[in-house]
Structure formats: structure tokens, C-alpha cells
Coordinates of C-alpha atoms and ligand atoms in Angstrom, one line a residue:
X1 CA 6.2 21.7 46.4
X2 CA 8.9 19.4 47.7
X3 CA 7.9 15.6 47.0
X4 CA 9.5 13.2 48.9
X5 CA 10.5 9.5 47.2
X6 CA 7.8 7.4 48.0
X7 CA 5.1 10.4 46.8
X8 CA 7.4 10.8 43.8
X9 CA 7.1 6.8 43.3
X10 CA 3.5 7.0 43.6
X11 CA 3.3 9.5 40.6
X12 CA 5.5 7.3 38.3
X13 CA 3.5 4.6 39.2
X14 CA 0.1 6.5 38.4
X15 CA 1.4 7.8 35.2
X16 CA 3.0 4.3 34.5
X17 CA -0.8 3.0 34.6
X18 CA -2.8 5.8 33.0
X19 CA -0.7 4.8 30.0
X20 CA -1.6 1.1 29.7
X21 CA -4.9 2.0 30.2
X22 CA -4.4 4.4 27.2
X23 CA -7.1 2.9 24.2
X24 CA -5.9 5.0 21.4
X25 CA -2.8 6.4 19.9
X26 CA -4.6 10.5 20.8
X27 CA -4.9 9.4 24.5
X28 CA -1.4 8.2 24.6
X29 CA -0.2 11.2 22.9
X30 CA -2.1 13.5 25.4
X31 CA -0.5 11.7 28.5
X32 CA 2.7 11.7 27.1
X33 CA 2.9 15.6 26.3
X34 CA 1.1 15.9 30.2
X35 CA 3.3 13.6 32.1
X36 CA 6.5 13.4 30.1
X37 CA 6.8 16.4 27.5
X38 CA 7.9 20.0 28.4
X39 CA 6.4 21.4 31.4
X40 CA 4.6 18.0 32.3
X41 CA 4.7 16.6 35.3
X42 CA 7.9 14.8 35.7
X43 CA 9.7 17.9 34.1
X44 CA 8.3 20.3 37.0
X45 CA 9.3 17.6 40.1
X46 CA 12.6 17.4 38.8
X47 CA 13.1 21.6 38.0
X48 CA 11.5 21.6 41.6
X49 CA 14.3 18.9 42.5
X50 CA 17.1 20.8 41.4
X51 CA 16.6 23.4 43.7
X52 CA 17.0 21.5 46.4
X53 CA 19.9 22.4 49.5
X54 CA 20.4 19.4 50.3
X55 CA 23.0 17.6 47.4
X56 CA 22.5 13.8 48.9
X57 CA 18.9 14.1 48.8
X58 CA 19.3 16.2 45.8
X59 CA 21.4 13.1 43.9
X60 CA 19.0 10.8 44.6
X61 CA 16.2 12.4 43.9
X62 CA 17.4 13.5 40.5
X63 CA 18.6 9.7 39.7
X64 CA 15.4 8.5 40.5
X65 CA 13.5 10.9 38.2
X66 CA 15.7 10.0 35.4
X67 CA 14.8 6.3 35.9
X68 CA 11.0 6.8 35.9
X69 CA 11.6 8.9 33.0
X70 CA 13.1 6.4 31.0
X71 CA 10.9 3.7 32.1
X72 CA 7.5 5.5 31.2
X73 CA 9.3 6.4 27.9
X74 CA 9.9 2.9 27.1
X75 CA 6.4 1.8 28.4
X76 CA 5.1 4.3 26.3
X77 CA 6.7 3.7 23.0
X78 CA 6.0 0.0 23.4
X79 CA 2.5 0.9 23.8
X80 CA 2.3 2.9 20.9
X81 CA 3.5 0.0 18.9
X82 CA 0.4 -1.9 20.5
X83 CA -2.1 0.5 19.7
X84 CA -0.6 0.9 15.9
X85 CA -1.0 -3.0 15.6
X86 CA -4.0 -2.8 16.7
X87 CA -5.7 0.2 14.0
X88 CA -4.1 -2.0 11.6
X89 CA -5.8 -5.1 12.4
X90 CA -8.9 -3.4 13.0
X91 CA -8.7 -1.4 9.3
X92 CA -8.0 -4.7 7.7
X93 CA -10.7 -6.3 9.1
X94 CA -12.7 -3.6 7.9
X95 CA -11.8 -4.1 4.6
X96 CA -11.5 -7.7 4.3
X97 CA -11.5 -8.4 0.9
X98 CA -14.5 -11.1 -0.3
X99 CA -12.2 -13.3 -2.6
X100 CA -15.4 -15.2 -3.3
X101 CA -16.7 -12.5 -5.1
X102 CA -16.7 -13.2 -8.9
X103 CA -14.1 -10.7 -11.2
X104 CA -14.2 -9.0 -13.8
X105 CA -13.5 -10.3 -17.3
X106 CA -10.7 -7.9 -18.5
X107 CA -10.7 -8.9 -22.5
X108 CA -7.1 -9.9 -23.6
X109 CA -5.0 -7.9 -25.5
X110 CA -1.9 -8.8 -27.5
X111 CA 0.5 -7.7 -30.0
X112 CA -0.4 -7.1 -33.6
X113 CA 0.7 -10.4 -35.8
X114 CA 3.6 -8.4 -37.7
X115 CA 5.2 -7.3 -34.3
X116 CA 4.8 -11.0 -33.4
X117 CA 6.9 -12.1 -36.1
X118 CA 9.4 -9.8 -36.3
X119 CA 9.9 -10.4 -32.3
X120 CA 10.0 -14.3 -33.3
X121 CA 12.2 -13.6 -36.3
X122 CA 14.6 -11.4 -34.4
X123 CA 14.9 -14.1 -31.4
X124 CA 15.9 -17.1 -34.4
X125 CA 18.3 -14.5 -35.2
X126 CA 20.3 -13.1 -32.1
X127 CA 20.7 -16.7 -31.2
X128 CA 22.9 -16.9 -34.5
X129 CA 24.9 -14.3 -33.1
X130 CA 23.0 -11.2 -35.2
X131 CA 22.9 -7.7 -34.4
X132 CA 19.3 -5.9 -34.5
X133 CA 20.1 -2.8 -36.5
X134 CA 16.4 -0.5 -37.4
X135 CA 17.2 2.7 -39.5
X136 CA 15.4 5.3 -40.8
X137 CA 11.8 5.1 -42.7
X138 CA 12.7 8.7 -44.2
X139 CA 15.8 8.1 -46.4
X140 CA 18.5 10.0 -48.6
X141 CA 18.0 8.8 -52.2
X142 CA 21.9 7.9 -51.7
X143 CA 21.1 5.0 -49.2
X144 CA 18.0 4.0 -50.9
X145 CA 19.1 3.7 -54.3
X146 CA 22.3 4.8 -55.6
X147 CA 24.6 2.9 -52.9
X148 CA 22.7 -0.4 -53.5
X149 CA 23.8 -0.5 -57.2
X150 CA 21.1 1.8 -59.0
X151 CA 22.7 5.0 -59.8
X152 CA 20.7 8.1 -61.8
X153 CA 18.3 7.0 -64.3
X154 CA 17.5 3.5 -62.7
X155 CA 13.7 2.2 -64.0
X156 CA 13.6 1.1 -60.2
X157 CA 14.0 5.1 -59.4
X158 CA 11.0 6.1 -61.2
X159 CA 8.9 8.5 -59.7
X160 CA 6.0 6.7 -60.2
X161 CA 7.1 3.8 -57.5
X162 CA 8.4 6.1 -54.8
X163 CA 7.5 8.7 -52.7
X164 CA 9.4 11.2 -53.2
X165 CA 10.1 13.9 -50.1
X166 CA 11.9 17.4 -50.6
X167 CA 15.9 18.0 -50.7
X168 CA 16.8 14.3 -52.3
X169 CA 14.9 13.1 -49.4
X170 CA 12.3 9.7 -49.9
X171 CA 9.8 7.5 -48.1
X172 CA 12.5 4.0 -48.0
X173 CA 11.4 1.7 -50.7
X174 CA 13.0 -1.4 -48.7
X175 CA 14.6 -1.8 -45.5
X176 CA 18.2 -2.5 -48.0
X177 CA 18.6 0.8 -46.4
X178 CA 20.4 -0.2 -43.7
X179 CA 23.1 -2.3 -45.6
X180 CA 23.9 1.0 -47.6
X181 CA 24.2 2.6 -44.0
X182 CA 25.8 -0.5 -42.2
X183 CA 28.4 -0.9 -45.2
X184 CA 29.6 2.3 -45.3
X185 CA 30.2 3.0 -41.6
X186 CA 31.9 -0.2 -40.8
X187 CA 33.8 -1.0 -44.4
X188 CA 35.8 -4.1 -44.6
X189 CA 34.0 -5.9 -41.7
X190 CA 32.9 -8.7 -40.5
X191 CA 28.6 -8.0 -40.2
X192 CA 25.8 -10.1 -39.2
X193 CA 22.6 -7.9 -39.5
X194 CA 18.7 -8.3 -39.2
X195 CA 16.9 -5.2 -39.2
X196 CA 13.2 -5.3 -39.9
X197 CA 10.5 -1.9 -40.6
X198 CA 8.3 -0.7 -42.9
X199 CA 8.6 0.5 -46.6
X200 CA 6.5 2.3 -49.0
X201 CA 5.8 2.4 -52.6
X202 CA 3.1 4.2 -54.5
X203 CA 1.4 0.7 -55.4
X204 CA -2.5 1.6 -55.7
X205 CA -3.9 -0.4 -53.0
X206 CA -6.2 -3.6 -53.1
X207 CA -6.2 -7.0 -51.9
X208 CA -2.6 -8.3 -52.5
X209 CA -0.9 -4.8 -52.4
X210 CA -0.5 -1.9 -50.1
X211 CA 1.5 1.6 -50.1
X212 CA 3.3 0.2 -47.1
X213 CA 4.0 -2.9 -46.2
X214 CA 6.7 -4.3 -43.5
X215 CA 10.1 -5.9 -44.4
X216 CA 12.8 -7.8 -42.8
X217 CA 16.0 -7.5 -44.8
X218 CA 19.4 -9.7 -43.2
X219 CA 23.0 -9.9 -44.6
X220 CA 25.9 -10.9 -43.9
X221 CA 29.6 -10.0 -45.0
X222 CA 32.8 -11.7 -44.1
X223 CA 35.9 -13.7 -45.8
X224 CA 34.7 -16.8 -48.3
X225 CA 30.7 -16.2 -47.8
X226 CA 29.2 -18.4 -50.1
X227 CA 26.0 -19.3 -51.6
X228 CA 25.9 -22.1 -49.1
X229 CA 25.5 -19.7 -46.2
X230 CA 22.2 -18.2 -47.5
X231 CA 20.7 -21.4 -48.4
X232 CA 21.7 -23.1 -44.4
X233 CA 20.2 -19.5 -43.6
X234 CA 17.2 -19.6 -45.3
X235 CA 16.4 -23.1 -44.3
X236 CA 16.8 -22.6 -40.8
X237 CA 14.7 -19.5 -40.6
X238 CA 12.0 -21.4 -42.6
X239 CA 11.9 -24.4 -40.2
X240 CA 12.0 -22.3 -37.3
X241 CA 9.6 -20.1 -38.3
X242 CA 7.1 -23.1 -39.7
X243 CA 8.5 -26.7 -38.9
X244 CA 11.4 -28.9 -39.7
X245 CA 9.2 -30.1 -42.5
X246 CA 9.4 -27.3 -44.3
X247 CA 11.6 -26.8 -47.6
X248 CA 12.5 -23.9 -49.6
X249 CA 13.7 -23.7 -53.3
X250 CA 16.0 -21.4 -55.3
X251 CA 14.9 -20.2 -58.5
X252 CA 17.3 -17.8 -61.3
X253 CA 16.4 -13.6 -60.9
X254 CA 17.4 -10.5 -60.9
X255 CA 17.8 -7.7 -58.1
X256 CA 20.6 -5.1 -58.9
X257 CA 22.1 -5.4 -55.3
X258 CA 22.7 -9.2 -55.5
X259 CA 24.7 -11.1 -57.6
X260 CA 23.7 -13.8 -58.6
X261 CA 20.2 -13.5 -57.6
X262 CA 17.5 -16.0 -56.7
X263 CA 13.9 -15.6 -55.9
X264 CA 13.5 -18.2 -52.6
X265 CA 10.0 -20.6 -52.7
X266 CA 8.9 -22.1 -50.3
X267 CA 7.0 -25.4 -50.2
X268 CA 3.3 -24.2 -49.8
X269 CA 2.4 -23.2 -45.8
X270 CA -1.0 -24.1 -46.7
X271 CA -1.4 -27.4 -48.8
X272 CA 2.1 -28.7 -47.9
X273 CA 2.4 -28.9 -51.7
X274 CA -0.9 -31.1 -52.1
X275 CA -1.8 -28.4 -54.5
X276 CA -4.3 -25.4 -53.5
X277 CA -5.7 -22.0 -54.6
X278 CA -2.7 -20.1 -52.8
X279 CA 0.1 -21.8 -54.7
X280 CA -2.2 -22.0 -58.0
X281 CA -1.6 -25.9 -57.4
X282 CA 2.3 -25.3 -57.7
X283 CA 3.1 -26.5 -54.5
X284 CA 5.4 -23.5 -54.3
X285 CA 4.7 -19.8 -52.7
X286 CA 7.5 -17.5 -53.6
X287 CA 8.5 -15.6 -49.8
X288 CA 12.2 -14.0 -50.1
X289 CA 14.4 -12.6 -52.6
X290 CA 18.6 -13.7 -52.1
X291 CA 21.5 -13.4 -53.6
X292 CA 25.1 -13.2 -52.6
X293 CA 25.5 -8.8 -52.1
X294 CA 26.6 -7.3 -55.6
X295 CA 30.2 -6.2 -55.6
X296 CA 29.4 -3.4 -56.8
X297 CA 27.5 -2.3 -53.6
X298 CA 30.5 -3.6 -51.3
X299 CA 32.6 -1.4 -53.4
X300 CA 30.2 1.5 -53.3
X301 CA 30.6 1.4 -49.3
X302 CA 34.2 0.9 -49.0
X303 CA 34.9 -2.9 -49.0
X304 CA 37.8 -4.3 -50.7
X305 CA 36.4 -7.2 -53.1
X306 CA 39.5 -9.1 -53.4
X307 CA 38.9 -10.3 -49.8
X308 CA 34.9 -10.0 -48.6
X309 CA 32.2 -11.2 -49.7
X310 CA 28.4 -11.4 -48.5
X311 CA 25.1 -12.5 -48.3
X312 CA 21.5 -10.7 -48.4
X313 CA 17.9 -11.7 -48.5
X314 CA 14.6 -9.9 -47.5
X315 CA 10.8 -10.5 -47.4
X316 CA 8.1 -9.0 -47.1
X317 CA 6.1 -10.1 -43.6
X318 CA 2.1 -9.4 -44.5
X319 CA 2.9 -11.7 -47.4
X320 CA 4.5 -14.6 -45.3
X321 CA 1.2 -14.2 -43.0
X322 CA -1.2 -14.3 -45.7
X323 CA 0.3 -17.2 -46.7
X324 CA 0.8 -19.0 -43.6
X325 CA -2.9 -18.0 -42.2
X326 CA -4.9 -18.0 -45.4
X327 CA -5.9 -14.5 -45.2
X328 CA -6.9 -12.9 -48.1
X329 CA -7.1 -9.0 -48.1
X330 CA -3.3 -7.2 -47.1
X331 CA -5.3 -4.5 -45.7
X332 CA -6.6 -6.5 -42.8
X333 CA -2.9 -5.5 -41.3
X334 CA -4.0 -1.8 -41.1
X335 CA -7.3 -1.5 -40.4
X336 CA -7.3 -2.1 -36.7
X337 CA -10.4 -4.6 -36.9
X338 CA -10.8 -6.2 -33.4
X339 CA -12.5 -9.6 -34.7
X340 CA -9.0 -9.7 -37.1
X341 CA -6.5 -9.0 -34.7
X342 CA -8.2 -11.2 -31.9
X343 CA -7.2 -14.0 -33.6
X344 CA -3.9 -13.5 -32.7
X345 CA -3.8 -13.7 -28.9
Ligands
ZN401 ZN1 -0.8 -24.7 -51.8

């Protein structure tokens, strides 16, 4: 078979409108493999073409197979991109979604009040330039204990307000543990430090007390830190936390870690010292213990007296809650009671 131009036109031309005619993507793909693919159509006129004696014939022939080929492959791919468009449109408009359809009422969810706080509590303090630190909840009785001023023999040591673990091991009693850990690594240095977790002590559990509980414990150690840095501290953290209103007091105590030690009282969070049943109609709720960090325990981890000093103060978080919110059972933080934690959102 020996096609002249005009028949070899007239093919082109047939193929070039059996494609636009084409209503889905399978068609197209069945001309294509027919007419353009391997051993179609236009591949057998031209391996017919090349075979041909005479070369001008021969050039022009070939040139002008080349062009149709081109062109069909353009029309083609342009079509595909039609017909693609086009099962798109048509699957959208299948599933056309009916936004007046009413949704569903997914119930809110939030986090539990004491992650709350500590989030809020860690945010007052990273804008003061503090580190986060969190350590361990297991403990040696090293960190826990004999770094932090009460060696062997300590009343605060007695088995009956710890839990013990095997190989000197314990469940923290306070999250102090991170100062004994903090201290020693980086003696003689400047710290800023919030770290907040839970503790345990083998308190039998009722309304007021549990055997764990979540504290925050902060401190500070630098050159000339003064009393006057825990109470601006203090202050701040309460007024964040509840209003510039509120007002905290120092009273005289004793914790063997700090010297000289206060308990920290805060004007009541729930009668704004009008006098109620949480305060027993002091106008005071005591929230924090404080004190300026015992040199005994900067020694223990390596500082040198002479030049740094510190600050340190925790509380316990259920407490401050109770307090704030009126809420009068401590285990209402552990028992996972939806109509409790709701509240909260
Ligand atoms: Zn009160």
C-alpha cells in the first residue's frame, strides 16, 4: 500500500476527528493505541513510507507524517485534559455536599484543670526568662532528701511518709528534686527554674489529702538574691494567676531547705477576705512555702556561698484549685468524673 499525500491527509484528518468526537478517557485511549501507538495506523504508512525509491517523494512524505503525528498527539493530550475536567465536574456534582444539612454535636473536650494551670503557670514564667526543667517521679533518696539538707535520720525521712522503692530508690516526696539535680550539674550558676509534676506521700486519703498530689516547685540562684526577689515573685505569679487585686502575706516557718523560711498566704480567693468557711473567717488561705535556699543545700551541690545566693518556693496545685473553685473533695482530681472535669472547658 503506497498512499499518496492527499489520501495520507485524509487519514490525519479522519483520525484528527474520531478523537474530538472521543466521549470518554477509554475511547480516547483506544484511538490513540489504534491510530498513534505501535503498529497503528500512522506507524504502518510511514514504515510503508520508508521504503519508498523515490528520496524526494520519500522526504516529503516522511515530514508530513511526522507533522500529523505531532499534531494528533497534541490534539489528543489536550483532549484528555478535557475529558479529565470533565469526570471531575461530573463526580463532584455527584457528591455535592448538602451544607444545609444539620451536624453533628461533637461534645467538647479539654484539658484536665491541673494541666491548665501548670500550662498557665509555665507561660507567667518563660516570659520571666525561666527554664521549664521536669525530672524524675522515681528518685534516688540522695536527690530527694539528703542533698536538700536532711541527711540520715531526718523525721522528714520516715518511712511512714514515703514510699519507699528497692536499691535507695523512692516515689519523690516533692518536685525539690530537681533543684538537688539542677544544683549539682550546673554549680556556681546563674539558674532560673520552674519545673512542675507530681509527688507522693503515704498520707491515707480523704477529702483534703491524697497519696499524690501535683507540685510546682521554682528557684532561683544568682549573686545578691534577696528576700525581695521571692516576695516581687510571689506577687506577680499571684496577680497573674488571680487579679491585680490579689495580695499575699509572709508568715515565720520552717523547711530544712530554706533559710529563713516563710509559709506564703494569700488573701482568700473566695471571700476576698470578707471572711468565709474556706479561710475559717481569717481572710487568709495559706498556698506556697518560701524561703531564700539553705546554704547548706547550695554547698551540698557545689556552690561557693561566699558569692551565690537563691530563692525557692513551691505549692501544691489541687490545693490552689480547691481554693480558687470552692471544691471540696481533692479526689475530684483523679477520678475522671465527666460532670467534674466539664466544668473546665
Ligand atoms: Zn474566705
Amino acid at each position: 500500500m503506497n498512499l499518496n499525500i492527499e489520501k495520507t491527509i485524509q487519514i490525519g484528518e479522519e483520525i484528527q476527528q474520531k478523537i474530538l468526537a472521543t466521549q470518554t478517557k477509554e475511547e480516547l485511549q483506544k484511538i490513540k493505541k489504534e491510530c498513534l501507538g505501535k503498529g497503528g495506523i500512522i506507524s504502518q504508512i510511514f514504515r510503508q513510507t520508508i521504503n519508498l525509491n523515490n528520496q524526494k517523494e520519500k522526504k516529503d512524505k516522511i515530514k508530513l507524517i511526522n507533522e500529523w503525528r505531532k499534531k494528533l498527539l497534541t490534539i489528543a493530550e489536550k483532549k484528555e485534559q478535557e475529558l479529565t475536567e470533565k469526570e471531575i465536574n461530573q463526580q463532584l456534582l455527584k457528591e455535592k455536599i448538602d451544607i444545609t444539612l444539620e451536624g453533628k454535636n461533637l461534645p467538647w473536650a479539654c484539658l484536665h484543670p491541673l494541666t491548665q494551670l501548670i500550662k498557665r503557670i509555665y507561660d507567667i514564667f518563660l516570659r520571666l526568662g525561666y527554664q521549664i526543667v521536669e525530672s524524675p517521679e522515681v528518685e534516688t533518696e540522695e536527690n530527694n532528701f539528703t542533698k536538700l539538707n536532711m541527711p540520715f535520720g531526718h523525721p522528714a525521712r520516715d518511712m511512714q511518709d514515703t514510699f519507699y522503692l528497692s536499691d535507695g530508690l523512692l516515689l519523690r516526696t516533692h518536685t525539690t528534686n530537681t533543684q538537688s539535680r539542677i544544683l549539682s550539674k550546673n554549680p556556681n550558676t546563674e539558674l532560673k527554674i520552674i519545673s512542675a509534676g507530681k509527688v507522693y506521700r503515704r498520707d491515707d486519703d480523704d477529702a483534703t489529702h491524697t497519696h499524690q498530689f501535683t507540685q510546682v516547685d521554682c528557684f532561683v540562684t544568682g549573686k545578691d538574691i534577696s528576700f525581695s526577689h521571692l516576695k516581687g515573685t510571689l506577687e506577680l505569679l499571684m496577680k497573674e494567676l488571680f487579679g491585680e487585686q490579689q495580695i499575699i502575706r509572709f508568715r515565720p516557718s520552717y523547711f530544712p531547705f530554706t533559710e529563713p523560711s516563710v509559709e506564703v498566704d494569700a488573701a482568700c480567693l473566695q471571700c476576698q477576705q470578707k471572711g468565709c468557711e474556706v479561710c475559717k473567717r481569717s481572710g487568709w488561705v495559706e498556698i506556697a512555702g518560701a524561703g531564700l535556699i539553705h546554704p547548706q543545700v547550695l554547698q551540698n551541690c557545689g556552690f561557693d556561698i561566699k558569692i551565690y545566693s537563691g530563692f525557692a518556693f513551691a505549692f501544691g496545685l489541687e490545693r490552689l484549685l480547691m481554693i480558687k473553685y470552692g471544691i471540696e473533695n481533692i479526689r475530684n482530681f483523679y477520678l475522671n468524673d465527666v460532670r467534674f472535669l466539664q466544668q473546665f472547658v
